[in-house]
Every structure is written in C-alpha cells, then in structure tokens.
Tab-separated table of C-alpha atoms in Angstrom:
chain	number	residue	atom	x	y	z
A	20	UNK	CA	131.160	117.378	120.401
A	21	UNK	CA	133.028	119.378	123.009
A	22	UNK	CA	130.624	121.381	125.160
A	23	UNK	CA	132.926	124.406	124.905
A	24	UNK	CA	131.749	124.766	121.320
A	25	UNK	CA	128.281	125.743	122.534
A	26	UNK	CA	128.721	127.665	125.781
A	27	UNK	CA	129.314	131.398	126.047
A	28	UNK	CA	132.928	131.653	127.114
A	29	UNK	CA	133.987	134.015	129.881
A	30	UNK	CA	137.492	135.237	129.205
A	31	UNK	CA	139.332	137.533	131.605
A	32	UNK	CA	142.162	139.730	130.312
A	33	UNK	CA	144.248	142.079	132.456
A	34	UNK	CA	146.685	144.527	130.871
A	35	UNK	CA	148.384	147.413	132.667
A	36	UNK	CA	150.388	149.017	129.858
A	37	UNK	CA	149.769	150.671	126.504
A	38	UNK	CA	151.918	148.000	124.834
A	39	UNK	CA	149.720	145.362	126.494
A	40	UNK	CA	146.647	147.097	125.097
A	41	UNK	CA	147.970	146.454	121.582
A	42	UNK	CA	148.668	142.785	122.368
A	43	UNK	CA	145.298	142.356	124.053
A	44	UNK	CA	143.333	143.905	121.198
A	45	UNK	CA	144.929	141.572	118.658
A	46	UNK	CA	144.377	138.579	120.917
A	47	UNK	CA	140.698	139.398	121.502
A	48	UNK	CA	140.150	139.776	117.755
A	49	UNK	CA	141.567	136.296	117.104
A	50	UNK	CA	139.824	134.660	120.084
A	51	UNK	CA	136.486	135.904	118.727
A	52	UNK	CA	137.060	133.689	115.680
A	53	UNK	CA	136.998	130.671	118.007
A	54	UNK	CA	134.384	132.105	120.387
A	55	UNK	CA	132.179	134.674	118.584
A	56	UNK	CA	129.895	135.183	121.589
A	57	UNK	CA	132.580	135.280	124.272
A	58	UNK	CA	132.477	137.800	127.099
A	59	UNK	CA	135.764	139.647	127.634
A	60	UNK	CA	136.183	141.306	131.040
A	61	UNK	CA	139.162	142.721	132.926
A	62	UNK	CA	141.405	145.756	132.489
A	63	UNK	CA	142.522	147.238	129.205
A	64	UNK	CA	142.952	150.389	127.178
A	65	UNK	CA	141.130	151.939	124.253
A	66	UNK	CA	142.142	149.300	121.721
A	67	UNK	CA	140.984	146.371	123.863
A	68	UNK	CA	137.751	148.153	124.737
A	69	UNK	CA	137.135	148.769	121.029
A	70	UNK	CA	137.414	144.996	120.510
A	71	UNK	CA	134.707	144.385	123.125
A	72	UNK	CA	136.472	144.253	126.494
A	73	UNK	CA	134.485	145.377	129.532
A	74	UNK	CA	137.263	147.166	131.448
A	75	UNK	CA	136.486	147.245	135.173
A	76	UNK	CA	139.205	149.830	135.908
A	77	UNK	CA	141.162	152.374	133.912
A	78	UNK	CA	144.297	150.791	132.521
A	79	UNK	CA	146.607	153.580	133.653
A	80	UNK	CA	145.867	152.733	137.307
A	81	UNK	CA	148.258	149.789	136.868
A	82	UNK	CA	150.932	151.740	134.958
A	83	UNK	CA	153.610	152.252	137.600
A	84	UNK	CA	157.368	151.873	137.218
A	85	UNK	CA	160.422	151.256	139.384
A	86	UNK	CA	160.498	149.745	142.873
A	87	UNK	CA	159.634	152.611	145.187
A	88	UNK	CA	156.800	154.172	143.176
A	89	UNK	CA	154.525	151.077	143.271
A	90	UNK	CA	154.817	151.003	147.076
A	91	UNK	CA	153.122	154.394	147.241
A	92	UNK	CA	150.137	152.967	145.358
A	93	UNK	CA	150.171	149.536	146.981
A	94	UNK	CA	146.788	149.791	148.805
A	95	UNK	CA	145.025	150.770	145.573
A	96	UNK	CA	146.767	148.062	143.532
A	97	UNK	CA	145.926	145.375	146.086
A	98	UNK	CA	142.310	146.543	146.162
A	99	UNK	CA	142.053	146.292	142.374
A	100	UNK	CA	143.578	142.811	142.406
A	101	UNK	CA	141.166	141.619	145.116
A	102	UNK	CA	138.227	142.961	143.119
A	103	UNK	CA	139.381	141.178	139.962
A	104	UNK	CA	139.916	137.891	141.780
A	105	UNK	CA	136.465	138.039	143.338
A	106	UNK	CA	134.830	138.863	140.010
A	107	UNK	CA	136.617	136.133	138.027
A	108	UNK	CA	136.167	133.497	140.750
A	109	UNK	CA	132.512	134.176	141.573
A	110	UNK	CA	131.520	134.232	137.901
A	111	UNK	CA	133.614	131.123	137.145
A	112	UNK	CA	135.584	132.437	134.201
A	113	UNK	CA	136.919	129.833	131.783
A	114	UNK	CA	140.356	131.416	131.504
A	115	UNK	CA	142.127	134.541	132.730
A	116	UNK	CA	144.996	135.975	130.681
A	117	UNK	CA	147.488	138.338	132.289
A	118	UNK	CA	149.312	140.480	129.745
A	119	UNK	CA	152.739	141.576	130.985
A	120	UNK	CA	152.649	143.533	134.338
A	121	UNK	CA	154.037	140.427	136.101
A	122	UNK	CA	154.221	141.926	139.593
A	123	UNK	CA	150.470	142.492	139.476
A	124	UNK	CA	149.283	139.637	137.284
A	125	UNK	CA	151.278	136.667	138.571
A	126	UNK	CA	149.798	136.952	142.074
A	127	UNK	CA	146.306	137.185	140.599
A	128	UNK	CA	146.945	134.223	138.312
A	129	UNK	CA	148.211	132.057	141.191
A	130	UNK	CA	145.085	132.657	143.283
A	131	UNK	CA	142.822	131.954	140.309
A	132	UNK	CA	144.654	128.760	139.395
A	133	UNK	CA	144.249	127.583	142.991
A	134	UNK	CA	140.459	127.796	142.643
A	135	UNK	CA	140.433	125.882	139.362
A	136	UNK	CA	140.442	128.660	136.755
A	137	UNK	CA	142.787	128.249	133.806
A	138	UNK	CA	145.484	130.921	133.640
A	139	UNK	CA	147.691	132.188	130.840
A	140	UNK	CA	150.476	134.757	131.039
A	141	UNK	CA	151.209	136.622	127.808
A	142	UNK	CA	154.712	138.185	127.599
A	143	UNK	CA	157.382	136.484	129.630
A	144	UNK	CA	158.731	138.347	132.655
A	145	UNK	CA	162.479	138.881	132.297
A	146	UNK	CA	163.318	135.909	134.513
A	147	UNK	CA	166.304	135.193	132.264
A	148	UNK	CA	167.704	138.613	133.235
A	149	UNK	CA	166.831	139.179	136.890
A	150	UNK	CA	164.951	137.744	139.889
A	151	UNK	CA	165.189	134.215	138.533
A	152	UNK	CA	163.543	132.936	141.706
A	153	UNK	CA	160.229	134.168	140.255
A	154	UNK	CA	160.165	131.077	138.070
A	155	UNK	CA	158.860	129.075	141.053
A	156	UNK	CA	155.841	131.342	141.483
A	157	UNK	CA	155.243	131.328	137.728
A	158	UNK	CA	155.164	127.512	137.828
A	159	UNK	CA	152.473	127.702	140.514
A	160	UNK	CA	150.568	130.492	138.758
A	161	UNK	CA	150.209	129.663	135.066
A	162	UNK	CA	148.877	126.856	132.956
A	163	UNK	CA	150.517	128.337	129.872
A	164	UNK	CA	153.220	130.944	129.221
A	165	UNK	CA	153.169	132.740	125.862
A	166	UNK	CA	156.556	134.198	124.901
A	167	UNK	CA	157.346	136.858	122.306
A	168	UNK	CA	161.087	136.309	121.921
A	169	UNK	CA	162.746	133.099	120.693
A	170	UNK	CA	165.360	132.817	123.450
A	171	UNK	CA	162.811	132.940	126.295
A	172	UNK	CA	161.464	129.383	126.073
A	173	UNK	CA	164.597	127.714	127.434
A	174	UNK	CA	164.068	128.630	131.093
A	175	UNK	CA	160.422	127.473	131.013
A	176	UNK	CA	161.325	124.167	129.372
A	177	UNK	CA	163.997	123.707	132.042
A	178	UNK	CA	161.342	124.050	134.769
A	179	UNK	CA	158.651	122.023	132.939
A	180	UNK	CA	156.316	124.998	132.555
A	181	UNK	CA	154.042	124.770	129.469
A	182	UNK	CA	155.255	127.438	127.046
A	183	UNK	CA	154.589	128.560	123.477
A	184	UNK	CA	156.706	130.986	121.443
A	185	UNK	CA	154.234	132.999	119.397
A	186	UNK	CA	156.484	135.679	117.916
A	187	UNK	CA	155.922	139.373	118.485
A	188	UNK	CA	152.614	140.820	117.226
A	189	UNK	CA	154.294	144.079	116.308
A	190	UNK	CA	156.552	142.222	113.877
A	191	UNK	CA	153.449	141.296	111.888
A	192	UNK	CA	152.255	144.894	111.679
A	193	UNK	CA	155.360	146.411	110.060
A	194	UNK	CA	156.710	145.644	106.568
A	195	UNK	CA	160.166	144.109	106.325
A	196	UNK	CA	161.164	146.915	103.949
A	197	UNK	CA	159.718	150.260	105.116
A	198	UNK	CA	159.173	153.135	102.673
A	199	UNK	CA	160.463	156.312	104.324
A	200	UNK	CA	159.447	158.611	101.476
A	201	UNK	CA	155.877	157.338	101.608
A	202	UNK	CA	155.945	157.806	105.386
A	203	UNK	CA	157.115	161.403	104.965
A	204	UNK	CA	154.293	162.126	102.531
A	205	UNK	CA	151.766	160.511	104.868
A	206	UNK	CA	152.993	162.522	107.852
A	207	UNK	CA	152.938	165.692	105.802
A	208	UNK	CA	149.268	165.083	104.982
A	209	UNK	CA	148.405	164.269	108.592
A	210	UNK	CA	150.029	167.466	109.865
A	211	UNK	CA	149.028	169.828	107.060
A	212	UNK	CA	146.677	171.719	109.381
A	213	UNK	CA	148.991	171.610	112.381
A	214	UNK	CA	150.216	174.973	113.674
A	215	UNK	CA	153.820	173.777	113.458
A	216	UNK	CA	154.357	172.724	109.845
A	217	UNK	CA	156.270	169.587	108.986
A	218	UNK	CA	158.742	169.876	106.109
A	219	UNK	CA	159.602	166.446	104.613
A	220	UNK	CA	162.745	167.879	102.990
A	221	UNK	CA	164.367	168.647	106.364
A	222	UNK	CA	165.984	166.080	108.710
A	223	UNK	CA	163.607	164.817	111.370
A	224	UNK	CA	164.382	163.662	114.909
A	225	UNK	CA	161.538	161.747	116.556
A	226	UNK	CA	161.466	162.120	120.351
A	227	UNK	CA	159.504	159.635	122.445
A	228	UNK	CA	160.108	160.210	126.171
A	229	UNK	CA	157.715	157.454	127.292
A	230	UNK	CA	154.040	156.708	127.831
A	231	UNK	CA	154.030	156.904	131.636
A	232	UNK	CA	154.158	159.971	133.816
A	233	UNK	CA	157.167	158.683	135.750
A	234	UNK	CA	159.188	158.186	132.572
A	235	UNK	CA	158.544	161.692	131.294
A	236	UNK	CA	159.253	163.166	134.720
A	237	UNK	CA	162.813	161.825	134.687
A	238	UNK	CA	163.564	161.616	130.972
A	239	UNK	CA	161.750	164.638	129.504
A	240	UNK	CA	164.035	167.419	130.827
A	241	UNK	CA	167.240	165.783	129.581
A	242	UNK	CA	165.582	165.137	126.197
A	243	UNK	CA	164.632	168.779	125.648
A	244	UNK	CA	168.037	170.053	126.696
A	245	UNK	CA	169.664	167.554	124.329
A	246	UNK	CA	167.370	168.587	121.489
A	247	UNK	CA	168.318	172.230	122.042
A	248	UNK	CA	171.990	171.323	121.659
A	249	UNK	CA	171.347	169.213	118.542
A	250	UNK	CA	169.583	172.163	116.910
A	251	UNK	CA	172.722	174.271	117.364
A	252	UNK	CA	174.677	171.781	115.242
A	253	UNK	CA	171.995	171.066	112.631
A	254	UNK	CA	170.240	174.336	111.898
A	255	UNK	CA	167.374	172.878	109.830
A	256	UNK	CA	166.647	169.998	112.222
A	257	UNK	CA	162.996	169.552	113.147
A	258	UNK	CA	161.655	167.580	116.096
A	259	UNK	CA	158.297	165.863	116.485
A	260	UNK	CA	157.139	164.499	119.839
A	261	UNK	CA	154.200	162.054	119.733
A	262	UNK	CA	152.258	162.261	123.024
A	263	UNK	CA	150.876	158.891	124.128
A	264	UNK	CA	147.657	160.427	125.467
A	265	UNK	CA	146.125	163.711	126.644
A	266	UNK	CA	147.696	163.522	130.119
A	267	UNK	CA	151.160	162.929	128.735
A	268	UNK	CA	150.709	165.780	126.255
A	269	UNK	CA	149.930	168.194	129.087
A	270	UNK	CA	152.979	166.963	130.982
A	271	UNK	CA	155.255	167.339	127.932
A	272	UNK	CA	153.961	170.810	127.074
A	273	UNK	CA	154.503	171.970	130.648
A	274	UNK	CA	158.132	170.873	130.417
A	275	UNK	CA	158.546	172.547	127.011
A	276	UNK	CA	157.454	175.955	128.297
A	277	UNK	CA	161.148	176.591	128.938
A	278	UNK	CA	162.037	175.771	125.301
A	279	UNK	CA	159.554	177.806	123.298
A	280	UNK	CA	162.093	178.816	120.654
A	281	UNK	CA	162.864	175.217	119.671
A	282	UNK	CA	161.378	173.744	116.458
A	283	UNK	CA	159.421	171.130	118.412
A	284	UNK	CA	156.024	169.888	117.283
A	285	UNK	CA	153.952	167.920	119.830
A	286	UNK	CA	151.274	165.712	118.265
A	287	UNK	CA	148.580	163.414	119.595
A	288	UNK	CA	149.553	159.811	118.938
A	289	UNK	CA	151.032	159.130	115.472
A	290	UNK	CA	154.108	157.511	117.028
A	291	UNK	CA	154.486	154.966	114.208
A	292	UNK	CA	153.976	157.573	111.511
A	293	UNK	CA	156.468	159.957	113.102
A	294	UNK	CA	159.122	157.285	113.614
A	295	UNK	CA	158.642	155.934	110.076
A	296	UNK	CA	159.277	159.389	108.617
A	297	UNK	CA	162.189	160.196	110.930
A	298	UNK	CA	165.913	159.925	110.349
A	299	UNK	CA	166.785	159.077	113.974
A	300	UNK	CA	164.661	158.223	117.018
A	301	UNK	CA	165.476	159.360	120.555
A	302	UNK	CA	163.398	157.238	122.900
A	303	UNK	CA	162.764	155.919	126.381
A	304	UNK	CA	163.605	152.242	126.746
A	305	UNK	CA	160.613	149.959	126.274
A	306	UNK	CA	158.377	148.687	123.495
A	307	UNK	CA	159.106	151.828	121.467
A	308	UNK	CA	162.658	150.561	120.908
A	309	UNK	CA	161.222	147.429	119.311
A	310	UNK	CA	158.919	149.528	117.132
A	311	UNK	CA	161.859	151.667	115.997
A	312	UNK	CA	163.783	148.480	115.215
A	313	UNK	CA	160.916	147.134	113.103
A	314	UNK	CA	160.849	150.458	111.260
A	315	UNK	CA	164.630	150.022	110.702
A	316	UNK	CA	165.498	153.313	112.399
A	317	UNK	CA	168.799	154.332	113.997
A	318	UNK	CA	168.016	155.122	117.617
A	319	UNK	CA	169.373	156.295	120.944
A	320	UNK	CA	167.825	154.531	123.945
A	321	UNK	CA	167.569	156.295	127.303
A	322	UNK	CA	166.572	154.774	130.626
A	323	UNK	CA	166.223	156.892	133.745
A	324	UNK	CA	164.197	156.286	136.911
A	325	UNK	CA	164.291	157.290	140.581
A	326	UNK	CA	167.829	156.857	141.908
A	327	UNK	CA	166.931	154.377	144.658
A	328	UNK	CA	164.910	152.229	142.255
A	329	UNK	CA	167.826	152.209	139.850
A	330	UNK	CA	170.333	151.015	142.452
A	331	UNK	CA	168.011	148.194	143.485
A	332	UNK	CA	167.552	147.226	139.834
A	333	UNK	CA	171.279	147.354	139.211
A	334	UNK	CA	171.915	144.780	141.945
A	335	UNK	CA	169.300	142.415	140.512
A	336	UNK	CA	169.725	142.557	136.723
A	337	UNK	CA	172.028	139.927	135.225
A	338	UNK	CA	171.923	140.896	131.531
A	339	UNK	CA	174.375	143.230	129.796
A	340	UNK	CA	171.652	144.915	127.721
A	341	UNK	CA	168.369	146.648	128.380
A	342	UNK	CA	166.809	147.419	124.990
A	343	UNK	CA	165.106	144.744	122.911
A	344	UNK	CA	167.210	145.299	119.766
A	345	UNK	CA	170.389	144.601	121.723
A	346	UNK	CA	168.865	141.689	123.627
A	347	UNK	CA	167.679	140.057	120.401
A	348	UNK	CA	171.000	140.609	118.657
A	349	UNK	CA	173.098	139.614	121.660
A	350	UNK	CA	175.315	142.630	121.023
A	351	UNK	CA	175.281	146.421	121.274
A	352	UNK	CA	173.590	147.476	118.054
A	353	UNK	CA	172.101	150.653	119.549
A	354	UNK	CA	173.498	152.979	122.241
A	355	UNK	CA	171.919	152.594	125.684
A	356	UNK	CA	172.314	155.574	128.005
A	357	UNK	CA	171.251	154.399	131.440
A	358	UNK	CA	170.692	156.543	134.516
A	359	UNK	CA	173.802	158.692	135.113
A	360	UNK	CA	175.022	158.078	131.561
A	361	UNK	CA	171.827	159.735	130.332
A	362	UNK	CA	173.544	163.101	130.182
A	363	UNK	CA	172.998	165.815	127.605
A	364	UNK	CA	176.494	165.564	126.124
A	365	UNK	CA	176.191	161.779	125.668
A	366	UNK	CA	172.743	161.961	124.098
A	367	UNK	CA	173.769	164.768	121.744
A	368	UNK	CA	176.922	162.925	120.677
A	369	UNK	CA	175.048	159.754	119.748
A	370	UNK	CA	172.131	161.536	118.066
A	371	UNK	CA	174.408	163.676	115.881
A	372	UNK	CA	176.580	160.687	114.987
A	373	UNK	CA	173.562	158.733	113.790
A	374	UNK	CA	172.048	161.667	111.932
A	375	UNK	CA	175.269	162.175	109.962
A	376	UNK	CA	176.409	158.581	109.299
A	377	UNK	CA	174.938	156.949	106.194
A	378	UNK	CA	177.191	153.900	106.672
A	379	UNK	CA	175.830	153.302	110.168
A	380	UNK	CA	172.292	153.590	108.847
A	381	UNK	CA	172.928	150.928	106.190
A	382	UNK	CA	174.369	148.536	108.786
A	383	UNK	CA	171.444	149.076	111.140
A	384	UNK	CA	168.887	148.406	108.395
A	385	UNK	CA	170.552	145.091	107.532
A	386	UNK	CA	170.780	143.944	111.164
A	387	UNK	CA	167.244	145.036	112.046
A	388	UNK	CA	165.767	143.297	108.996
A	389	UNK	CA	167.165	139.942	110.135
A	390	UNK	CA	165.915	140.471	113.696
A	391	UNK	CA	162.498	141.342	112.260
A	392	UNK	CA	162.397	138.007	110.440
A	393	UNK	CA	163.382	136.162	113.633
A	394	UNK	CA	160.338	137.360	115.605
A	395	UNK	CA	157.717	137.510	112.845
A	396	UNK	CA	155.158	134.706	113.078
A	397	UNK	CA	151.460	135.748	113.066
A	398	UNK	CA	151.532	136.120	116.838
A	399	UNK	CA	147.885	137.075	117.454
A	400	UNK	CA	146.615	133.964	115.689
A	401	UNK	CA	149.229	131.631	117.240
A	402	UNK	CA	148.521	132.959	120.747
A	403	UNK	CA	144.760	132.590	120.359
A	404	UNK	CA	145.175	129.064	118.971
A	405	UNK	CA	147.395	128.071	121.901
A	406	UNK	CA	144.746	129.316	124.373
A	407	UNK	CA	142.008	127.482	122.462
A	408	UNK	CA	144.049	124.268	122.592
A	409	UNK	CA	144.690	124.717	126.318
A	410	UNK	CA	140.985	125.064	127.060
A	411	UNK	CA	139.897	122.176	124.892
A	412	UNK	CA	142.635	119.777	125.945
A	413	UNK	CA	141.898	120.526	129.608
A	414	UNK	CA	138.172	120.032	129.086
A	415	UNK	CA	138.754	116.729	127.249
A	416	UNK	CA	141.022	115.557	130.074
A	417	UNK	CA	138.407	116.523	132.646
A	418	UNK	CA	135.657	114.634	130.791
A	419	UNK	CA	137.909	111.590	130.466
A	420	UNK	CA	138.557	111.643	134.212
A	421	UNK	CA	134.831	111.902	134.901
A	422	UNK	CA	134.154	108.927	132.601
A	423	UNK	CA	136.906	106.947	134.355
A	424	UNK	CA	135.272	107.605	137.730
A	425	UNK	CA	131.920	106.414	136.389
A	426	UNK	CA	133.513	103.256	134.973
A	427	UNK	CA	135.086	102.520	138.354
C-alpha cells in the first residue's frame, strides 16, 4: 500500500483574497476526505480557518490591488513570503497550494518546487489576457494548475504544463433557476430587526463596491452619487449595501455620512442574500460579477483604480472584456464602466435601463443560465481529487525510481 495512506499529511494553502477563502474552505473540506488527519497551514480567512487551517498571518495583509499600491507594502509582503517558504521547507510539507494572488504565490511556489515540494496553483492567472510571458515562470513554479474556466486550459496545454479544468466552485453553490420571491422573503426575515426596514414590494438595487479598502476608496464615492441620482428617478427605490467585513463597513459608513437622506441600508455580509433578492446589482469588477451572473441578475460592472496603475494595466491587457460574464460569453452581455467611463451619468443610465427593461432581464437570465451550466462541475471534489492523484502518482514514481536504483 502507498505510504501516503498512513502518514499525517502536511498541506500548505495560501490565499490572499476573500474569494480565495471560499475556494480554500471547499478544497480543505474535500481534501479531509482523502486525508482526515492532515495538517493545513498557511494563510486564509474565516472560512478556511473554520475548516481547520492554521493561518500564520491575517489574510487581508495580502489583499492589495493595482501596480503602485503593492510597491508601498513590498517589504512586508516579501517578509511574509520568506516566512512561509522557511516554514514549508523546514517542515517538509507534502504539497503547497497557492490560491489566486499570482504575484505573491507564484514566486513562493517556484522556490518550494526547487527544494522538492509539490506545488499546485488554484485559479489561473489571466495569462491569456495580459503578461503572457508569465507562463514561463508558471512552468517553473507549478506541478499542477487548476483552472476554473473552460477556455483557460489551452495556453497550459500549449506549454506542456499539467492542468486540470475543475469548474467554478461557486457554480455548484447556486441553483440554475433562482427563486427571487423566496430570496425576498428570506432577506425580509434576516433584516426584520434592522433599523432600516426592507420592503420586498419595492424595487431593490444591490450595491457592492468591493471587499478591499482600495476598491471602496475609488469606487464608493461614485456609487453613492449615482445612487442619489437613481433615487430621483425611481422614488420608491431602496438600496442595500453588504459590507464584506467590519473594516469595510466603517469605510462605507464614513463615505455615506454625506448621503444621510438616501434610503441606503448597510448590512454585515449577506451579499448573496441581498443580490438574490435584488432587481439589479451595481458592483465592483471581480468575483461578485460571477456571483451576480449565477444568481441571474442584471448588473452594471465598475472598475476604477489609481490612475497610474490603470494606465500601466491598459498597456498590458490584451482582452476586450474585464468581467467574467463577458469573458465567458465572448461578448458584451453586461455593461463595463472602466476608469474614466465610471462616471455618475453613465452608471445612472445603465442602472435605470436595467431596472426598467423586462425584456433585457429575460435575455440575461437565458444567457446566464447557459454560462452557469458551462462552468458547473463539482469543483471542490474535482480539485481535491486532482491534488490527491498528483501526490500519489509522484510518490509511486519516486518509489519506482528507488527500486530501479536498487536493481541496478
């Protein structure tokens, strides 16, 4: 029998984003089926910690965006990466899995692979869209790439990098046919004691300005100004803003001090519940756009960062779309308002159009349902199985090589 069946596995997992925390938690849960006594160590958020991860640093220390902002935190980020490498190498971990955050994780993975530790990267960097030269470092850094989107495998196959399409875990968590009325009733119950009452009979705009401080800094002000204008056109419109965490709630409420007359309700978490009950979602580009797609919601996607970072990004990106719904569809299903186009008048125009158009809503539901089917595939289980197979095939190869040496 393979000796891996009996040893206590040491599995490193490093995630720097809230979306990665969701992926990591599902992955840990499935890996524990293969390795019930495994030790999970690295960096993660509340969900991964609840599944048993020993997080050596707070996850939000890795949550930086743009090009210029990470430079300001470079000494701290390099220190964290050195600490992780030393810990994983000295304790001879069996595998280290980097979840997204490629700028941080790929360098760590390369160093670990060089000292004989198996490495997996979960969530493909957008090498098909920009900085395609990164594929060379990825080839040096990973033993296995796990992709979430069906079109991503081609570039890895082209460069002979082991790759497995697992589907997107979020696609497994949402029904193909959502029930908005049930969602409205659920949200009404959840907010029954909230100081700002939710009325399920009134139109609802969900506003999600991001989960990182930098996003809210640039996107928040234009969101609130846009919401104020939307309320002038739709008198009974109500707005709910799910705050990703306590820090983001403080940041949002500080910005909203200038809009105290608006019918805005800020809640802790509940992003899925709020979006499911909503009629339209106004959101910062990122995983939230995928969640809104899976909930079959009309949406307006906004992307805004520091001006210098944006101009650098603009020179590098080679794809016509930014949001996942448009990338998956290969066409502009949802409006993307990027940087200077993220103006109040543009946001208001698109939000009002989608709130008032039943025909558009029907088209979006049909398109999003097909995209949902395309990426649904029991991702947590498939990803864990692929990692299990990597570890066991590599161990069997190693034992065969050792036997060959003895025979010689």
